[in-house]
Coordinates of N, CA, C and O in Angstrom, one line a residue:
X630 N 207.3 153.3 38.5 CA 207.7 153.3 39.3 C 209.2 154.1 38.9 O 210.0 153.3 38.0
X631 N 209.3 155.1 39.8 CA 210.9 155.6 39.8 C 211.8 155.5 40.9 O 213.2 155.1 40.5
X632 N 211.5 155.0 42.1 CA 212.6 155.3 43.1 C 211.3 155.4 43.9 O 210.0 155.7 44.0
X633 N 212.4 154.3 45.4 CA 211.7 153.9 46.7 C 212.5 154.8 47.5 O 213.8 154.6 47.0
X634 N 212.3 155.5 48.7 CA 212.8 155.6 49.2 C 212.3 155.5 50.9 O 211.4 155.7 50.9
X635 N 213.3 155.6 52.2 CA 212.3 155.3 53.1 C 212.4 156.3 53.9 O 213.0 157.5 53.4
X636 N 211.1 156.7 54.7 CA 211.1 157.7 55.4 C 210.5 157.5 57.0 O 210.6 156.6 57.2
X637 N 210.4 158.6 57.7 CA 210.1 158.1 59.1 C 209.1 157.3 59.0 O 208.8 156.1 60.0
X638 N 208.0 157.5 58.5 CA 207.0 156.3 58.9 C 206.8 155.2 57.2 O 205.6 154.7 57.3
X639 N 207.5 154.4 57.2 CA 207.5 153.7 56.3 C 208.2 154.1 55.3 O 209.4 154.3 55.2
X640 N 208.0 153.9 53.6 CA 208.5 153.8 52.3 C 207.5 155.2 51.7 O 206.9 155.3 51.4
X641 N 208.2 155.8 51.0 CA 208.0 156.3 49.8 C 208.4 155.9 48.7 O 209.3 156.1 48.6
X642 N 207.1 156.1 47.5 CA 207.2 155.4 46.9 C 207.2 157.0 45.6 O 205.5 156.8 45.5
X643 N 207.4 156.9 44.2 CA 207.8 158.2 43.5 C 207.6 157.4 42.4 O 208.2 156.9 42.0
X644 N 206.3 157.5 41.4 CA 206.1 157.2 40.0 C 205.0 158.2 39.7 O 205.3 159.7 39.9
X645 N 204.2 158.1 38.8 CA 203.2 159.4 38.2 C 202.8 160.2 39.5 O 202.3 161.0 39.4
X646 N 202.4 158.9 40.3 CA 202.1 159.9 41.6 C 202.2 159.2 42.8 O 203.1 157.8 42.9
X647 N 202.4 160.1 43.6 CA 203.4 159.2 44.8 C 202.6 159.4 46.0 O 202.1 159.4 46.3
X648 N 203.2 158.0 46.8 CA 202.4 157.7 48.1 C 203.5 156.7 48.9 O 204.9 156.1 48.9
X649 N 203.1 157.1 50.0 CA 204.1 156.3 51.4 C 203.4 155.1 51.3 O 202.0 154.7 51.6
X650 N 204.0 153.9 52.0 CA 203.0 152.8 52.8 C 204.2 152.7 53.9 O 205.0 152.8 54.4
X651 N 202.9 152.5 54.7 CA 203.2 151.8 56.1 C 204.6 150.3 56.1 O 203.8 149.8 57.3
X652 N 205.2 150.6 55.9 CA 205.9 149.2 55.1 C 207.3 149.4 55.4 O 208.1 151.0 55.1
X653 N 208.4 148.6 56.0 CA 210.0 149.1 55.8 C 210.4 148.6 54.3 O 209.7 148.0 53.2
X654 N 211.5 149.2 54.1 CA 211.8 149.4 52.7 C 212.1 147.6 52.0 O 211.4 147.3 50.8
X655 N 212.7 147.0 52.7 CA 212.9 145.9 52.5 C 211.6 145.0 52.4 O 211.3 144.5 51.1
X656 N 210.8 144.8 53.2 CA 209.4 144.1 53.2 C 208.8 144.8 52.4 O 207.9 144.2 51.2
X657 N 208.6 146.0 51.6 CA 207.9 146.5 50.7 C 207.8 145.8 49.1 O 207.7 144.9 48.3
X658 N 209.7 146.2 48.8 CA 210.6 145.1 47.6 C 210.2 143.9 48.1 O 210.2 143.9 46.7
X659 N 210.1 143.2 48.8 CA 210.2 141.6 49.2 C 208.5 141.5 48.6 O 208.0 140.9 47.7
X660 N 207.8 142.0 48.6 CA 205.9 142.2 48.3 C 206.1 142.0 46.8 O 205.6 141.3 45.8
X661 N 206.9 143.0 46.3 CA 206.8 143.7 45.1 C 207.6 141.8 43.6 O 207.1 141.8 43.4
X662 N 208.2 142.2 44.4 CA 209.2 140.8 44.0 C 208.9 139.4 44.4 O 208.6 138.9 43.5
X663 N 207.7 138.8 45.2 CA 207.0 137.5 45.5 C 205.8 138.2 44.6 O 205.4 136.8 43.6
X664 N 205.7 139.5 44.0 CA 204.4 139.2 43.5 C 204.5 138.9 42.0 O 203.7 138.5 41.1
X665 N 205.9 139.0 41.8 CA 206.6 138.5 40.3 C 207.6 137.1 40.3 O 208.1 136.4 39.6
X666 N 206.9 136.2 41.3 CA 207.6 134.8 41.5 C 208.6 134.5 42.2 O 208.9 133.3 42.3
X667 N 209.4 135.0 42.6 CA 210.3 135.0 44.0 C 210.8 135.9 44.5 O 210.7 137.0 44.6
X668 N 211.8 135.9 45.6 CA 212.3 136.3 46.5 C 213.0 137.6 46.2 O 213.7 137.7 45.6
X669 N 212.8 138.6 47.1 CA 214.3 139.8 46.9 C 215.3 139.1 46.8 O 216.4 139.5 46.6
X670 N 215.6 138.6 48.3 CA 216.9 137.8 48.6 C 217.8 136.8 47.4 O 218.6 136.9 46.9
X671 N 216.5 136.1 46.6 CA 216.9 135.3 45.7 C 217.0 135.9 44.6 O 218.7 136.0 43.5
X672 N 216.9 137.5 44.5 CA 217.2 138.0 42.8 C 218.6 138.9 43.7 O 219.3 139.0 42.3
X673 N 218.6 139.6 44.3 CA 219.9 139.8 44.2 C 221.1 139.0 44.9 O 222.1 139.0 44.4
X674 N 221.0 138.1 45.6 CA 222.1 136.9 45.3 C 222.1 136.4 43.9 O 223.1 136.0 43.3
X675 N 220.9 136.2 43.2 CA 221.6 136.0 41.9 C 221.8 136.8 41.1 O 223.5 136.4 39.6
X676 N 222.1 138.3 41.3 CA 222.7 139.5 40.8 C 224.1 139.5 41.6 O 224.9 139.8 40.6
X677 N 224.1 139.3 42.7 CA 225.8 138.5 43.1 C 226.7 137.8 42.0 O 227.6 138.3 42.3
X678 N 225.8 136.7 42.2 CA 226.8 136.2 41.4 C 227.4 136.2 40.2 O 227.9 135.6 39.9
X679 N 226.0 136.5 39.7 CA 226.3 137.0 37.8 C 227.3 138.1 37.4 O 228.2 137.9 37.2
X680 N 226.8 138.8 38.4 CA 228.1 140.6 38.6 C 229.7 139.7 39.6 O 230.1 140.8 39.3
X681 N 229.2 139.0 39.9 CA 230.5 138.6 40.9 C 230.7 139.6 41.8 O 232.2 140.4 42.1
X682 N 229.8 140.4 42.5 CA 229.8 141.5 43.5 C 229.6 141.3 44.9 O 228.3 140.9 44.6
X683 N 229.6 142.1 45.1 CA 229.4 141.5 46.9 C 228.6 142.6 47.4 O 228.1 142.5 48.2
X684 N 228.2 143.7 47.3 CA 227.9 145.2 47.7 C 227.0 146.1 46.8 O 227.3 146.2 45.5
X685 N 226.1 146.3 46.9 CA 225.0 147.0 46.3 C 224.9 147.0 44.4 O 224.6 147.3 44.1
X686 N 224.3 145.7 44.7 CA 223.9 145.2 43.5 C 222.6 145.6 43.0 O 221.7 145.8 43.2
X687 N 222.7 145.6 41.2 CA 221.6 146.0 41.0 C 220.2 144.5 40.9 O 221.2 143.3 40.9
X688 N 219.1 145.3 40.9 CA 218.1 143.9 41.0 C 217.2 143.9 39.8 O 216.4 144.9 40.1
X689 N 216.8 142.5 39.3 CA 215.4 142.9 38.7 C 214.1 142.3 39.9 O 214.5 141.8 40.4
X690 N 213.2 143.1 39.5 CA 211.7 142.6 40.4 C 211.0 142.7 39.3 O 210.0 141.6 39.9
X691 N 211.0 143.3 38.1 CA 210.0 142.6 37.2 C 210.6 143.0 35.8 O 212.0 143.3 35.4
X692 N 210.0 142.8 34.9 CA 210.9 143.0 33.4 C 210.6 144.9 33.2 O 212.0 145.0 32.5
X693 N 209.7 145.4 33.9 CA 210.0 146.8 33.6 C 210.5 147.5 35.1 O 210.5 148.7 34.8
X694 N 211.3 147.1 36.0 CA 211.4 147.3 37.0 C 213.2 146.8 37.5 O 212.9 145.4 37.8
X695 N 213.9 147.4 37.1 CA 215.5 147.3 38.1 C 215.6 148.1 38.6 O 215.7 149.3 38.4
X696 N 216.2 147.8 39.8 CA 216.2 148.8 40.9 C 217.6 148.5 40.8 O 218.1 147.3 41.8
X697 N 218.0 150.2 41.4 CA 219.6 150.2 41.4 C 220.1 150.7 43.2 O 219.3 152.3 43.3
X698 N 220.4 150.3 43.8 CA 220.6 151.3 44.9 C 221.6 152.3 45.5 O 222.9 151.8 44.5
X699 N 221.4 153.5 45.8 CA 222.3 154.4 45.6 C 223.8 154.0 47.0 O 225.0 154.7 46.7
X700 N 223.3 153.6 48.1 CA 223.7 152.7 48.9 C 223.6 151.6 49.4 O 222.7 151.0 48.9
X701 N 224.3 151.3 50.6 CA 223.3 150.1 51.0 C 222.3 149.6 51.5 O 222.0 151.0 52.0
X702 N 221.4 148.9 51.2 CA 219.7 148.9 51.4 C 219.6 149.0 53.1 O 218.5 149.4 53.8
X703 N 220.7 148.7 53.4 CA 220.3 149.2 54.9 C 220.9 150.2 55.9 O 220.1 150.9 56.9
X704 N 221.5 150.9 54.9 CA 221.6 152.4 55.4 C 220.1 153.6 55.0 O 219.5 153.1 54.0
X705 N 219.9 154.1 55.6 CA 218.9 154.8 56.1 C 218.9 155.9 54.6 O 217.1 156.0 54.0
X706 N 220.0 156.5 53.9 CA 219.7 157.1 53.0 C 219.6 156.9 52.1 O 219.7 157.3 50.4
X707 N 219.4 155.5 51.7 CA 219.7 154.5 50.6 C 218.0 154.6 49.7 O 217.1 154.7 50.1
X708 N 218.0 154.9 48.0 CA 217.2 155.6 47.1 C 217.1 154.1 46.5 O 218.4 154.1 46.1
X709 N 216.3 153.5 46.1 CA 216.0 152.3 45.1 C 215.9 152.8 43.6 O 214.6 153.2 43.6
X710 N 216.4 153.4 42.6 CA 216.2 153.7 41.2 C 215.5 153.2 40.2 O 216.8 151.9 40.0
X711 N 214.5 152.8 40.1 CA 213.8 151.9 38.7 C 214.7 152.5 37.6 O 214.6 153.7 36.8
X712 N 216.1 151.8 37.0 CA 217.1 152.5 36.2 C 216.0 153.0 34.7 O 216.7 153.5 33.6
X713 N 215.1 151.9 34.5 CA 214.2 152.2 32.8 C 213.7 153.5 32.9 O 213.5 154.0 32.1
X714 N 213.6 154.3 34.2 CA 212.7 155.2 34.5 C 213.7 156.2 34.1 O 213.0 157.4 33.8
X715 N 214.8 156.5 34.2 CA 215.7 158.1 34.3 C 216.0 157.6 32.4 O 216.6 157.1 32.1
X716 N 215.6 159.4 32.6 CA 216.2 160.3 31.0 C 217.4 161.0 31.3 O 217.9 160.9 30.2
X717 N 217.9 161.1 32.4 CA 218.7 162.3 32.8 C 219.3 162.5 34.1 O 218.7 162.0 34.7
X718 N 220.6 162.1 34.1 CA 221.5 162.6 35.2 C 222.3 163.6 35.1 O 223.1 163.7 33.7
X719 N 222.4 164.2 36.2 CA 223.5 165.6 35.9 C 223.8 166.0 36.9 O 223.8 165.9 38.1
X720 N 225.1 166.6 37.2 CA 226.0 166.6 38.5 C 225.1 167.5 39.3 O 225.1 169.0 38.4
X721 N 225.1 167.6 41.0 CA 224.5 169.2 41.5 C 225.3 169.0 42.1 O 226.8 168.6 42.7
X722 N 225.3 170.0 43.2 CA 226.1 170.6 44.4 C 226.1 169.1 45.1 O 227.6 169.1 46.0
X723 N 225.1 169.0 45.3 CA 225.5 168.0 47.1 C 226.1 166.2 46.0 O 225.8 165.2 46.7
X724 N 225.6 166.5 44.9 CA 225.8 164.6 43.8 C 225.6 164.7 42.6 O 226.0 165.1 42.1
X725 N 224.7 163.6 42.7 CA 223.7 163.7 41.4 C 222.2 164.3 40.9 O 221.6 163.8 42.7
X726 N 221.7 164.8 40.7 CA 220.6 165.2 39.7 C 220.0 164.4 38.7 O 219.7 164.4 37.3
X727 N 219.0 163.3 38.9 CA 218.5 162.2 38.2 C 216.8 162.8 38.0 O 215.9 163.6 38.9
X728 N 216.7 162.5 36.8 CA 215.5 163.4 36.3 C 214.6 162.0 35.8 O 215.5 161.4 35.1
X729 N 213.5 161.5 36.0 CA 212.5 160.5 35.5 C 211.5 161.1 34.1 O 211.6 162.3 34.0
X730 N 211.3 159.6 33.4 CA 210.4 160.5 32.4 C 209.0 160.7 32.9 O 208.7 162.0 31.6
X731 N 208.3 160.7 34.2 CA 207.2 161.0 34.3 C 207.7 162.5 34.7 O 206.6 163.3 35.4
X732 N 209.0 163.1 34.9 CA 209.5 164.7 35.2 C 209.3 164.8 36.9 O 209.8 166.0 37.1
X733 N 209.4 163.4 37.3 CA 210.3 163.9 38.8 C 211.9 164.5 38.6 O 212.5 163.7 38.1
X734 N 212.3 164.7 39.6 CA 213.3 165.0 40.0 C 213.6 163.8 41.6 O 213.0 164.5 42.3
X735 N 215.3 163.4 41.5 CA 215.9 163.3 42.8 C 217.1 163.6 42.8 O 217.9 163.6 42.0
X736 N 217.7 164.1 43.9 CA 218.7 164.4 44.4 C 219.6 163.3 45.3 O 218.5 163.1 45.9
X737 N 220.5 162.9 44.5 CA 221.1 161.8 45.4 C 222.6 162.1 46.0 O 223.2 162.8 45.0
X738 N 222.9 161.8 47.2 CA 224.5 162.3 47.3 C 225.0 161.3 47.5 O 226.2 160.6 47.8
X739 N 226.3 161.0 45.9 CA 226.9 159.6 45.3 C 227.1 160.3 44.3 O 226.9 161.2 43.5
X740 N 228.7 159.8 44.2 CA 229.3 160.5 42.9 C 229.5 159.7 41.5 O 228.6 159.2 41.9
X741 N 229.4 160.6 40.7 CA 229.4 160.4 39.5 C 230.4 158.6 39.4 O 229.6 157.8 38.8
X742 N 231.6 158.4 39.9 CA 231.9 157.6 39.8 C 231.6 156.0 40.4 O 231.4 155.4 39.6
X743 N 230.2 156.6 41.4 CA 229.7 155.4 41.8 C 228.6 155.4 40.9 O 228.1 153.6 41.0
X744 N 227.9 156.5 40.7 CA 226.8 156.2 39.0 C 227.3 155.1 38.1 O 227.1 154.3 37.8
X745 N 228.6 155.4 37.6 CA 229.1 154.7 36.9 C 229.3 153.5 36.7 O 229.0 152.5 35.9
X746 N 229.7 153.2 38.0 CA 229.7 151.6 37.8 C 228.6 151.4 38.5 O 228.3 149.8 38.4
X747 N 228.0 151.8 39.4 CA 226.3 151.2 38.9 C 225.4 150.7 37.3 O 224.8 149.9 37.4
X748 N 225.7 151.6 36.6 CA 225.4 151.7 35.9 C 225.8 150.3 35.0 O 225.3 149.4 34.2
X749 N 227.0 150.2 35.0 CA 228.0 148.8 34.6 C 227.4 147.7 34.9 O 226.6 147.2 34.4
X750 N 227.0 147.9 36.1 CA 226.3 146.7 37.1 C 224.9 146.1 36.2 O 224.6 145.1 35.9
X751 N 224.4 147.1 36.2 CA 223.4 147.4 35.8 C 223.2 147.3 34.0 O 222.6 146.1 33.9
X752 N 224.1 147.5 33.3 CA 223.9 147.1 31.6 C 224.5 145.7 31.9 O 224.1 144.8 30.7
X753 N 225.3 144.5 32.7 CA 225.7 143.4 32.8 C 224.3 142.5 32.9 O 224.0 141.9 32.2
X754 N 223.6 143.5 34.0 CA 222.3 142.0 34.7 C 221.4 142.8 32.9 O 221.0 141.5 32.7
X755 N 221.6 143.6 32.5 CA 220.1 143.7 31.0 C 220.7 142.4 29.7 O 219.8 142.0 28.9
X756 N 221.9 143.1 30.0 CA 222.6 142.1 28.7 C 222.7 140.6 29.0 O 222.2 139.9 27.9
X757 N 222.3 140.2 30.2 CA 222.3 138.6 30.6 C 220.8 137.9 30.5 O 220.6 136.7 29.9
X758 N 220.3 139.6 30.7 CA 218.4 138.9 30.7 C 218.2 139.0 29.5 O 217.2 138.3 29.0
X759 N 218.6 139.7 28.2 CA 218.1 139.8 27.3 C 218.8 138.5 26.7 O 218.0 137.7 25.3
X760 N 219.9 137.8 26.9 CA 220.3 136.7 25.9 C 219.9 135.4 26.3 O 219.3 134.6 25.5
X761 N 219.3 135.7 27.8 CA 218.3 134.6 28.4 C 217.1 134.8 27.8 O 216.5 133.7 27.2
X762 N 217.2 135.8 27.4 CA 214.7 135.8 26.9 C 215.4 135.1 25.1 O 214.4 134.4 24.8
X763 N 216.0 135.6 24.3 CA 216.2 136.0 23.1 C 216.6 134.2 23.2 O 217.0 133.7 22.5
X764 N 217.6 133.3 23.9 CA 217.9 131.8 23.5 C 216.5 131.1 23.8 O 216.2 129.9 24.0
X765 N 215.6 131.9 25.6 CA 214.4 130.8 25.7 C 214.1 130.6 24.8 O 213.0 130.0 24.1
X766 N 213.3 132.2 23.5 CA 212.9 132.4 22.7 C 213.1 131.8 20.9 O 212.1 130.8 21.0
X767 N 214.2 131.2 21.3 CA 215.0 130.4 20.3 C 214.5 128.7 20.4 O 214.3 128.3 19.9
X768 N 215.0 128.6 21.9 CA 214.5 127.0 21.7 C 212.9 127.3 21.6 O 212.4 126.5 21.3
X769 N 212.1 127.9 21.8 CA 210.7 127.6 21.8 C 210.2 127.5 20.0 O 209.6 126.2 19.5
X770 N 210.7 128.2 19.8 CA 210.5 128.5 18.1 C 211.2 127.0 16.9 O 210.5 126.9 16.8
X771 N 212.4 126.9 17.5 CA 213.1 125.7 17.3 C 212.1 124.7 17.5 O 212.0 123.7 16.7
X772 N 211.5 124.7 18.6 CA 210.6 123.1 19.0 C 209.7 123.6 18.0 O 208.9 122.0 17.3
X773 N 208.8 124.6 17.8 CA 207.9 124.2 17.1 C 208.2 124.3 15.7 O 207.0 123.6 15.0
X774 N 208.7 124.6 14.9 CA 209.3 124.5 13.4 C 209.6 123.2 13.5 O 209.5 122.9 12.5
X775 N 210.7 122.7 14.8 CA 211.0 121.6 14.2 C 209.7 119.7 14.3 O 210.2 119.3 14.1
X776 N 208.8 120.7 14.9 CA 207.9 119.8 14.9 C 206.1 120.0 13.9 O 205.6 119.2 15.0
X777 N 206.4 120.8 13.1 CA 205.9 121.3 12.5 C 205.2 120.2 11.4 O 204.3 120.0 10.9
X778 N 206.5 119.7 11.5 CA 206.8 119.0 9.9 C 205.7 117.4 10.1 O 205.0 116.7 11.3

């Protein structure tokens, strides 16, 4: 998935193939999150706690989907961008033009400064996630090696 955006009759999901769902943005993301083990609110609260930030926090939906909001999720113009699929960001007349690995392009009306802040938050989440994975695997490896004797 490249990004999710509201449309008049639901949400528009863009990836290699694009499609619409007759659901609200929050309920669609909630379903994705629940399929991976926890609620959207839980993931957002975790991000807020970790980043010590109160608004527009990026959050993991799964290992390969890290959603970065362009605006408040309550804002109709909000697009949730999967950072892992962005390959290029350029300045455009109305804000920024994001290019995705799939070849899709999205223009968003946010400043470069806001985008850089969102990237900084997302990087902190990714770093924390990587540290947790390494620690987790390290503990498992140590357990197996200690119990081989």
